[in-house]
């Protein structure tokens, strides 16, 4: 029997994808506490990593990790904006104008995305995400007094809450020290957010590989093509 190049490549792709699916299942099985982990494992076990049901389950979870990646990326972006140390920074502008509204706006946006990122980590429940959640919660706990001086308090679950009146009353020097200095809470939280983003990307790739584990299945290749949040849109 003559084996064509396309047929051989297809077999190699199938072997590689099934290997990725197996590794991802092992990683998830270490932590069965979260509803997200249980849902992923349930979908994979029912179909052995193949089939339309697993495709739908994995696509849903790809969207979850896409959101996690987005929220973490936003935390990193707002953290970088708050760490503005260039000439004519937001803190310099605030001193000149006498208004801290721009700084307040960035802090509010940071807190909003930060809380979403924490919720994502909690729901994911994988070992890597649990480790990152512990690190980030430890960071906010150790900086709780500094954050409180600008009207930002830490809840028992690790999320942050803003007292807008107290935030508006904070002077520029205090805001810069707490949010804009090197190794500030925002600076270090932004670094951790970069790690969250990377882990979410890895989880997306693992799920995408399991979706396309059978290269000869027309439904696997084309069923979700062109829809929002599908495999082809994630890695542009």
PDB file of C-alpha atoms in Angstrom:
ATOM      1  CA  UNK A   1       0.000   0.000   0.000  1.00  0.00           C
ATOM      2  CA  UNK A   2       1.418   3.378  -0.973  1.00  0.00           C
ATOM      3  CA  UNK A   3       1.173   5.914   1.882  1.00  0.00           C
ATOM      4  CA  UNK A   4       0.787   9.472   0.665  1.00  0.00           C
ATOM      5  CA  UNK A   5       2.461  12.404   2.373  1.00  0.00           C
ATOM      6  CA  UNK A   6      -0.877  13.919   3.405  1.00  0.00           C
ATOM      7  CA  UNK A   7      -2.028  10.626   4.927  1.00  0.00           C
ATOM      8  CA  UNK A   8       1.215  10.240   6.855  1.00  0.00           C
ATOM      9  CA  UNK A   9       1.069  13.852   8.102  1.00  0.00           C
ATOM     10  CA  UNK A  10      -2.504  13.312   9.204  1.00  0.00           C
ATOM     11  CA  UNK A  11      -1.550  10.273  11.257  1.00  0.00           C
ATOM     12  CA  UNK A  12       1.302  12.171  12.904  1.00  0.00           C
ATOM     13  CA  UNK A  13      -1.035  15.080  13.777  1.00  0.00           C
ATOM     14  CA  UNK A  14      -3.550  12.673  15.319  1.00  0.00           C
ATOM     15  CA  UNK A  15      -0.871  11.031  17.470  1.00  0.00           C
ATOM     16  CA  UNK A  16       0.431  14.417  18.646  1.00  0.00           C
ATOM     17  CA  UNK A  17      -3.047  15.762  19.474  1.00  0.00           C
ATOM     18  CA  UNK A  18      -3.996  12.629  21.439  1.00  0.00           C
ATOM     19  CA  UNK A  19      -0.766  12.963  23.407  1.00  0.00           C
ATOM     20  CA  UNK A  20      -1.614  16.602  24.251  1.00  0.00           C
ATOM     21  CA  UNK A  21      -5.123  15.583  25.339  1.00  0.00           C
ATOM     22  CA  UNK A  22      -3.724  12.885  27.632  1.00  0.00           C
ATOM     23  CA  UNK A  23      -1.273  15.311  29.261  1.00  0.00           C
ATOM     24  CA  UNK A  24      -4.003  17.905  29.767  1.00  0.00           C
ATOM     25  CA  UNK A  25      -6.292  15.291  31.367  1.00  0.00           C
ATOM     26  CA  UNK A  26      -3.524  14.278  33.790  1.00  0.00           C
ATOM     27  CA  UNK A  27      -2.932  17.912  34.769  1.00  0.00           C
ATOM     28  CA  UNK A  28      -6.613  18.487  35.420  1.00  0.00           C
ATOM     29  CA  UNK A  29      -7.053  15.256  37.398  1.00  0.00           C
ATOM     30  CA  UNK A  30      -4.652  16.540  40.062  1.00  0.00           C
ATOM     31  CA  UNK A  31      -7.321  18.975  41.187  1.00  0.00           C
ATOM     32  CA  UNK A  32     -10.976  17.885  41.066  1.00  0.00           C
ATOM     33  CA  UNK A  33     -12.236  20.494  43.522  1.00  0.00           C
ATOM     34  CA  UNK A  34     -13.524  23.111  41.099  1.00  0.00           C
ATOM     35  CA  UNK A  35     -16.648  22.915  38.978  1.00  0.00           C
ATOM     36  CA  UNK A  36     -14.602  24.012  35.957  1.00  0.00           C
ATOM     37  CA  UNK A  37     -12.133  21.112  36.352  1.00  0.00           C
ATOM     38  CA  UNK A  38     -14.950  18.615  36.879  1.00  0.00           C
ATOM     39  CA  UNK A  39     -16.765  19.842  33.760  1.00  0.00           C
ATOM     40  CA  UNK A  40     -13.669  19.535  31.594  1.00  0.00           C
ATOM     41  CA  UNK A  41     -12.847  16.030  32.841  1.00  0.00           C
ATOM     42  CA  UNK A  42     -16.447  14.909  32.489  1.00  0.00           C
ATOM     43  CA  UNK A  43     -16.589  16.039  28.862  1.00  0.00           C
ATOM     44  CA  UNK A  44     -13.272  14.355  28.073  1.00  0.00           C
ATOM     45  CA  UNK A  45     -14.115  11.071  29.821  1.00  0.00           C
ATOM     46  CA  UNK A  46     -17.469  10.685  28.101  1.00  0.00           C
ATOM     47  CA  UNK A  47     -15.947  10.763  24.646  1.00  0.00           C
ATOM     48  CA  UNK A  48     -12.334   9.717  25.203  1.00  0.00           C
ATOM     49  CA  UNK A  49     -11.163  13.108  23.927  1.00  0.00           C
ATOM     50  CA  UNK A  50     -13.006  12.716  20.571  1.00  0.00           C
ATOM     51  CA  UNK A  51     -16.438  13.485  19.167  1.00  0.00           C
ATOM     52  CA  UNK A  52     -18.873  16.332  18.868  1.00  0.00           C
ATOM     53  CA  UNK A  53     -19.759  16.487  22.582  1.00  0.00           C
ATOM     54  CA  UNK A  54     -16.121  16.867  23.539  1.00  0.00           C
ATOM     55  CA  UNK A  55     -15.703  19.440  20.768  1.00  0.00           C
ATOM     56  CA  UNK A  56     -18.522  21.547  22.226  1.00  0.00           C
ATOM     57  CA  UNK A  57     -17.231  21.164  25.795  1.00  0.00           C
ATOM     58  CA  UNK A  58     -13.689  22.073  24.838  1.00  0.00           C
ATOM     59  CA  UNK A  59     -14.820  25.062  22.787  1.00  0.00           C
ATOM     60  CA  UNK A  60     -16.734  26.352  25.817  1.00  0.00           C
ATOM     61  CA  UNK A  61     -13.652  25.944  27.993  1.00  0.00           C
ATOM     62  CA  UNK A  62     -11.461  27.560  25.351  1.00  0.00           C
ATOM     63  CA  UNK A  63     -13.713  30.604  25.648  1.00  0.00           C
ATOM     64  CA  UNK A  64     -13.260  30.504  29.432  1.00  0.00           C
ATOM     65  CA  UNK A  65      -9.466  30.531  29.138  1.00  0.00           C
ATOM     66  CA  UNK A  66      -9.664  33.175  26.429  1.00  0.00           C
ATOM     67  CA  UNK A  67     -11.501  35.410  28.931  1.00  0.00           C
ATOM     68  CA  UNK A  68      -8.904  34.616  31.592  1.00  0.00           C
ATOM     69  CA  UNK A  69      -6.119  35.537  29.182  1.00  0.00           C
ATOM     70  CA  UNK A  70      -7.898  38.792  28.304  1.00  0.00           C
ATOM     71  CA  UNK A  71      -8.516  39.817  31.935  1.00  0.00           C
ATOM     72  CA  UNK A  72      -4.907  39.060  32.892  1.00  0.00           C
ATOM     73  CA  UNK A  73      -3.668  41.035  29.904  1.00  0.00           C
ATOM     74  CA  UNK A  74      -5.796  43.987  30.965  1.00  0.00           C
ATOM     75  CA  UNK A  75      -4.402  43.846  34.511  1.00  0.00           C
ATOM     76  CA  UNK A  76      -0.885  43.907  33.093  1.00  0.00           C
ATOM     77  CA  UNK A  77      -1.743  46.817  30.786  1.00  0.00           C
ATOM     78  CA  UNK A  78      -3.318  48.965  33.504  1.00  0.00           C
ATOM     79  CA  UNK A  79      -0.464  48.133  35.883  1.00  0.00           C
ATOM     80  CA  UNK A  80       2.020  49.360  33.292  1.00  0.00           C
ATOM     81  CA  UNK A  81      -0.027  52.518  32.853  1.00  0.00           C
ATOM     82  CA  UNK A  82      -0.002  53.191  36.589  1.00  0.00           C
ATOM     83  CA  UNK A  83       3.755  52.612  36.734  1.00  0.00           C
ATOM     84  CA  UNK A  84       4.246  55.528  34.352  1.00  0.00           C
ATOM     85  CA  UNK A  85       7.580  57.077  35.296  1.00  0.00           C
ATOM     86  CA  UNK A  86       8.290  59.012  32.120  1.00  0.00           C
ATOM     87  CA  UNK A  87       8.560  62.772  32.045  1.00  0.00           C
ATOM     88  CA  UNK A  88       5.111  64.345  31.993  1.00  0.00           C
ATOM     89  CA  UNK A  89       3.623  61.172  33.516  1.00  0.00           C
ATOM     90  CA  UNK A  90       0.057  60.938  34.793  1.00  0.00           C
ATOM     91  CA  UNK A  91       1.380  61.942  38.212  1.00  0.00           C
ATOM     92  CA  UNK A  92       3.176  64.995  36.815  1.00  0.00           C
ATOM     93  CA  UNK A  93       0.029  65.965  34.950  1.00  0.00           C
ATOM     94  CA  UNK A  94      -2.015  65.559  38.129  1.00  0.00           C
ATOM     95  CA  UNK A  95       0.295  67.900  40.015  1.00  0.00           C
ATOM     96  CA  UNK A  96       0.063  70.498  37.269  1.00  0.00           C
ATOM     97  CA  UNK A  97      -3.704  70.318  36.887  1.00  0.00           C
ATOM     98  CA  UNK A  98      -4.566  69.681  40.511  1.00  0.00           C
ATOM     99  CA  UNK A  99      -6.793  66.781  39.446  1.00  0.00           C
ATOM    100  CA  UNK A 100      -6.181  63.058  40.046  1.00  0.00           C
ATOM    101  CA  UNK A 101      -9.131  61.914  37.934  1.00  0.00           C
ATOM    102  CA  UNK A 102      -6.990  60.125  35.336  1.00  0.00           C
ATOM    103  CA  UNK A 103      -5.105  58.215  38.044  1.00  0.00           C
ATOM    104  CA  UNK A 104      -8.387  57.320  39.749  1.00  0.00           C
ATOM    105  CA  UNK A 105      -9.803  56.060  36.457  1.00  0.00           C
ATOM    106  CA  UNK A 106      -6.816  53.785  35.864  1.00  0.00           C
ATOM    107  CA  UNK A 107      -6.978  52.409  39.397  1.00  0.00           C
ATOM    108  CA  UNK A 108     -10.692  51.636  39.002  1.00  0.00           C
ATOM    109  CA  UNK A 109     -10.063  49.868  35.685  1.00  0.00           C
ATOM    110  CA  UNK A 110      -7.177  47.922  37.202  1.00  0.00           C
ATOM    111  CA  UNK A 111      -9.294  46.782  40.163  1.00  0.00           C
ATOM    112  CA  UNK A 112     -12.172  45.765  37.904  1.00  0.00           C
ATOM    113  CA  UNK A 113      -9.981  43.526  35.734  1.00  0.00           C
ATOM    114  CA  UNK A 114      -7.986  42.284  38.734  1.00  0.00           C
ATOM    115  CA  UNK A 115     -11.150  40.991  40.406  1.00  0.00           C
ATOM    116  CA  UNK A 116     -12.222  39.233  37.207  1.00  0.00           C
ATOM    117  CA  UNK A 117      -8.795  37.617  36.909  1.00  0.00           C
ATOM    118  CA  UNK A 118      -9.024  36.328  40.500  1.00  0.00           C
ATOM    119  CA  UNK A 119     -12.474  34.898  39.863  1.00  0.00           C
ATOM    120  CA  UNK A 120     -11.144  33.140  36.751  1.00  0.00           C
ATOM    121  CA  UNK A 121      -8.258  31.603  38.704  1.00  0.00           C
ATOM    122  CA  UNK A 122     -10.636  30.441  41.430  1.00  0.00           C
ATOM    123  CA  UNK A 123     -13.001  28.832  38.924  1.00  0.00           C
ATOM    124  CA  UNK A 124     -10.257  27.186  36.878  1.00  0.00           C
ATOM    125  CA  UNK A 125      -8.885  25.222  39.817  1.00  0.00           C
ATOM    126  CA  UNK A 126      -5.882  23.690  38.040  1.00  0.00           C
ATOM    127  CA  UNK A 127      -2.657  23.302  40.004  1.00  0.00           C
ATOM    128  CA  UNK A 128      -0.860  26.063  38.079  1.00  0.00           C
ATOM    129  CA  UNK A 129      -3.766  28.487  38.526  1.00  0.00           C
ATOM    130  CA  UNK A 130      -4.118  27.650  42.229  1.00  0.00           C
ATOM    131  CA  UNK A 131      -0.426  28.415  42.698  1.00  0.00           C
ATOM    132  CA  UNK A 132      -0.792  31.782  40.964  1.00  0.00           C
ATOM    133  CA  UNK A 133      -3.900  32.581  43.000  1.00  0.00           C
ATOM    134  CA  UNK A 134      -1.996  31.941  46.238  1.00  0.00           C
ATOM    135  CA  UNK A 135       0.859  34.198  45.102  1.00  0.00           C
ATOM    136  CA  UNK A 136      -1.455  37.044  44.095  1.00  0.00           C
ATOM    137  CA  UNK A 137      -3.517  36.813  47.291  1.00  0.00           C
ATOM    138  CA  UNK A 138      -0.329  36.899  49.342  1.00  0.00           C
ATOM    139  CA  UNK A 139       0.747  39.997  47.444  1.00  0.00           C
ATOM    140  CA  UNK A 140      -2.489  41.898  48.118  1.00  0.00           C
ATOM    141  CA  UNK A 141      -2.483  40.788  51.752  1.00  0.00           C
ATOM    142  CA  UNK A 142       1.039  42.114  52.347  1.00  0.00           C
ATOM    143  CA  UNK A 143       0.123  45.455  50.708  1.00  0.00           C
ATOM    144  CA  UNK A 144      -3.319  45.867  52.295  1.00  0.00           C
ATOM    145  CA  UNK A 145      -2.368  48.835  54.495  1.00  0.00           C
ATOM    146  CA  UNK A 146      -0.802  50.789  51.614  1.00  0.00           C
ATOM    147  CA  UNK A 147      -3.817  50.083  49.406  1.00  0.00           C
ATOM    148  CA  UNK A 148      -6.204  51.179  52.167  1.00  0.00           C
ATOM    149  CA  UNK A 149      -4.473  54.572  52.300  1.00  0.00           C
ATOM    150  CA  UNK A 150      -5.844  55.188  48.798  1.00  0.00           C
ATOM    151  CA  UNK A 151      -9.335  53.861  49.511  1.00  0.00           C
ATOM    152  CA  UNK A 152      -8.766  50.336  48.159  1.00  0.00           C
ATOM    153  CA  UNK A 153      -9.514  47.541  50.628  1.00  0.00           C
ATOM    154  CA  UNK A 154      -9.022  43.804  50.355  1.00  0.00           C
ATOM    155  CA  UNK A 155     -12.026  41.532  50.877  1.00  0.00           C
ATOM    156  CA  UNK A 156     -11.733  38.143  52.604  1.00  0.00           C
ATOM    157  CA  UNK A 157     -11.792  36.371  49.221  1.00  0.00           C
ATOM    158  CA  UNK A 158      -8.837  38.417  47.953  1.00  0.00           C
ATOM    159  CA  UNK A 159     -10.783  40.693  45.626  1.00  0.00           C
ATOM    160  CA  UNK A 160     -10.473  44.461  45.977  1.00  0.00           C
ATOM    161  CA  UNK A 161     -13.112  47.081  46.786  1.00  0.00           C
ATOM    162  CA  UNK A 162     -12.850  50.822  46.202  1.00  0.00           C
ATOM    163  CA  UNK A 163     -14.059  53.602  48.452  1.00  0.00           C
ATOM    164  CA  UNK A 164     -14.375  56.228  45.728  1.00  0.00           C
ATOM    165  CA  UNK A 165     -14.561  59.143  48.174  1.00  0.00           C
ATOM    166  CA  UNK A 166     -11.340  58.133  49.928  1.00  0.00           C
ATOM    167  CA  UNK A 167      -9.630  57.459  46.582  1.00  0.00           C
ATOM    168  CA  UNK A 168     -10.565  60.955  45.387  1.00  0.00           C
ATOM    169  CA  UNK A 169      -9.148  62.451  48.594  1.00  0.00           C
ATOM    170  CA  UNK A 170      -5.737  60.753  48.238  1.00  0.00           C
ATOM    171  CA  UNK A 171      -2.970  63.166  47.228  1.00  0.00           C
ATOM    172  CA  UNK A 172      -0.744  62.664  44.202  1.00  0.00           C
ATOM    173  CA  UNK A 173       2.356  61.676  46.193  1.00  0.00           C
ATOM    174  CA  UNK A 174       0.461  58.941  48.043  1.00  0.00           C
ATOM    175  CA  UNK A 175      -1.074  57.615  44.832  1.00  0.00           C
ATOM    176  CA  UNK A 176       2.305  57.541  43.129  1.00  0.00           C
ATOM    177  CA  UNK A 177       3.967  55.771  46.065  1.00  0.00           C
ATOM    178  CA  UNK A 178       1.275  53.082  46.337  1.00  0.00           C
ATOM    179  CA  UNK A 179       0.457  52.567  42.657  1.00  0.00           C
ATOM    180  CA  UNK A 180       3.257  54.052  40.572  1.00  0.00           C
ATOM    181  CA  UNK A 181       6.533  53.209  42.289  1.00  0.00           C
ATOM    182  CA  UNK A 182       8.821  50.343  41.331  1.00  0.00           C
ATOM    183  CA  UNK A 183       7.873  47.116  43.160  1.00  0.00           C
ATOM    184  CA  UNK A 184       4.521  48.644  44.098  1.00  0.00           C
ATOM    185  CA  UNK A 185       1.482  46.381  44.410  1.00  0.00           C
ATOM    186  CA  UNK A 186       0.379  47.262  40.879  1.00  0.00           C
ATOM    187  CA  UNK A 187       3.837  46.608  39.454  1.00  0.00           C
ATOM    188  CA  UNK A 188       4.145  43.148  41.008  1.00  0.00           C
ATOM    189  CA  UNK A 189       0.508  42.256  40.330  1.00  0.00           C
ATOM    190  CA  UNK A 190       1.108  43.109  36.675  1.00  0.00           C
ATOM    191  CA  UNK A 191       4.040  40.695  36.593  1.00  0.00           C
ATOM    192  CA  UNK A 192       1.897  37.908  38.073  1.00  0.00           C
ATOM    193  CA  UNK A 193      -0.814  38.724  35.559  1.00  0.00           C
ATOM    194  CA  UNK A 194       1.687  38.030  32.794  1.00  0.00           C
ATOM    195  CA  UNK A 195       2.120  34.518  34.198  1.00  0.00           C
ATOM    196  CA  UNK A 196      -1.665  34.036  34.365  1.00  0.00           C
ATOM    197  CA  UNK A 197      -1.905  35.076  30.721  1.00  0.00           C
ATOM    198  CA  UNK A 198       0.771  32.547  29.711  1.00  0.00           C
ATOM    199  CA  UNK A 199      -0.904  29.667  31.586  1.00  0.00           C
ATOM    200  CA  UNK A 200      -4.290  30.495  30.063  1.00  0.00           C
ATOM    201  CA  UNK A 201      -2.704  30.442  26.601  1.00  0.00           C
ATOM    202  CA  UNK A 202      -1.228  26.989  27.282  1.00  0.00           C
ATOM    203  CA  UNK A 203      -4.616  25.667  28.412  1.00  0.00           C
ATOM    204  CA  UNK A 204      -6.253  27.051  25.277  1.00  0.00           C
ATOM    205  CA  UNK A 205      -3.716  25.281  23.077  1.00  0.00           C
ATOM    206  CA  UNK A 206      -4.184  21.983  24.905  1.00  0.00           C
ATOM    207  CA  UNK A 207      -7.953  22.182  24.487  1.00  0.00           C
ATOM    208  CA  UNK A 208      -7.608  23.178  20.834  1.00  0.00           C
ATOM    209  CA  UNK A 209      -5.404  20.138  20.206  1.00  0.00           C
ATOM    210  CA  UNK A 210      -8.045  17.821  21.664  1.00  0.00           C
ATOM    211  CA  UNK A 211     -10.709  19.427  19.455  1.00  0.00           C
ATOM    212  CA  UNK A 212      -8.707  18.592  16.335  1.00  0.00           C
ATOM    213  CA  UNK A 213      -7.476  15.178  17.414  1.00  0.00           C
ATOM    214  CA  UNK A 214      -8.997  13.431  14.379  1.00  0.00           C
ATOM    215  CA  UNK A 215      -7.697  15.086  11.175  1.00  0.00           C
ATOM    216  CA  UNK A 216     -10.006  12.969   8.987  1.00  0.00           C
ATOM    217  CA  UNK A 217     -13.220  14.067  10.720  1.00  0.00           C
ATOM    218  CA  UNK A 218     -14.996  16.723   8.681  1.00  0.00           C
ATOM    219  CA  UNK A 219     -16.990  17.807  11.750  1.00  0.00           C
ATOM    220  CA  UNK A 220     -13.823  18.372  13.774  1.00  0.00           C
ATOM    221  CA  UNK A 221     -12.220  20.416  11.041  1.00  0.00           C
ATOM    222  CA  UNK A 222     -15.131  22.541   9.926  1.00  0.00           C
ATOM    223  CA  UNK A 223     -18.058  22.372  12.366  1.00  0.00           C
ATOM    224  CA  UNK A 224     -17.025  25.462  14.311  1.00  0.00           C
ATOM    225  CA  UNK A 225     -15.063  27.260  11.608  1.00  0.00           C
ATOM    226  CA  UNK A 226     -16.024  30.902  11.231  1.00  0.00           C
ATOM    227  CA  UNK A 227     -17.748  31.192  14.598  1.00  0.00           C
ATOM    228  CA  UNK A 228     -16.763  33.531  17.373  1.00  0.00           C
ATOM    229  CA  UNK A 229     -14.128  32.089  19.694  1.00  0.00           C
ATOM    230  CA  UNK A 230     -13.158  29.148  17.481  1.00  0.00           C
ATOM    231  CA  UNK A 231      -9.702  27.610  17.122  1.00  0.00           C
ATOM    232  CA  UNK A 232      -8.717  29.715  14.118  1.00  0.00           C
ATOM    233  CA  UNK A 233      -9.386  33.003  15.930  1.00  0.00           C
ATOM    234  CA  UNK A 234      -7.409  32.297  19.081  1.00  0.00           C
ATOM    235  CA  UNK A 235      -3.858  32.376  17.823  1.00  0.00           C
ATOM    236  CA  UNK A 236      -3.707  35.238  15.312  1.00  0.00           C
TER     237      UNK A 236
END
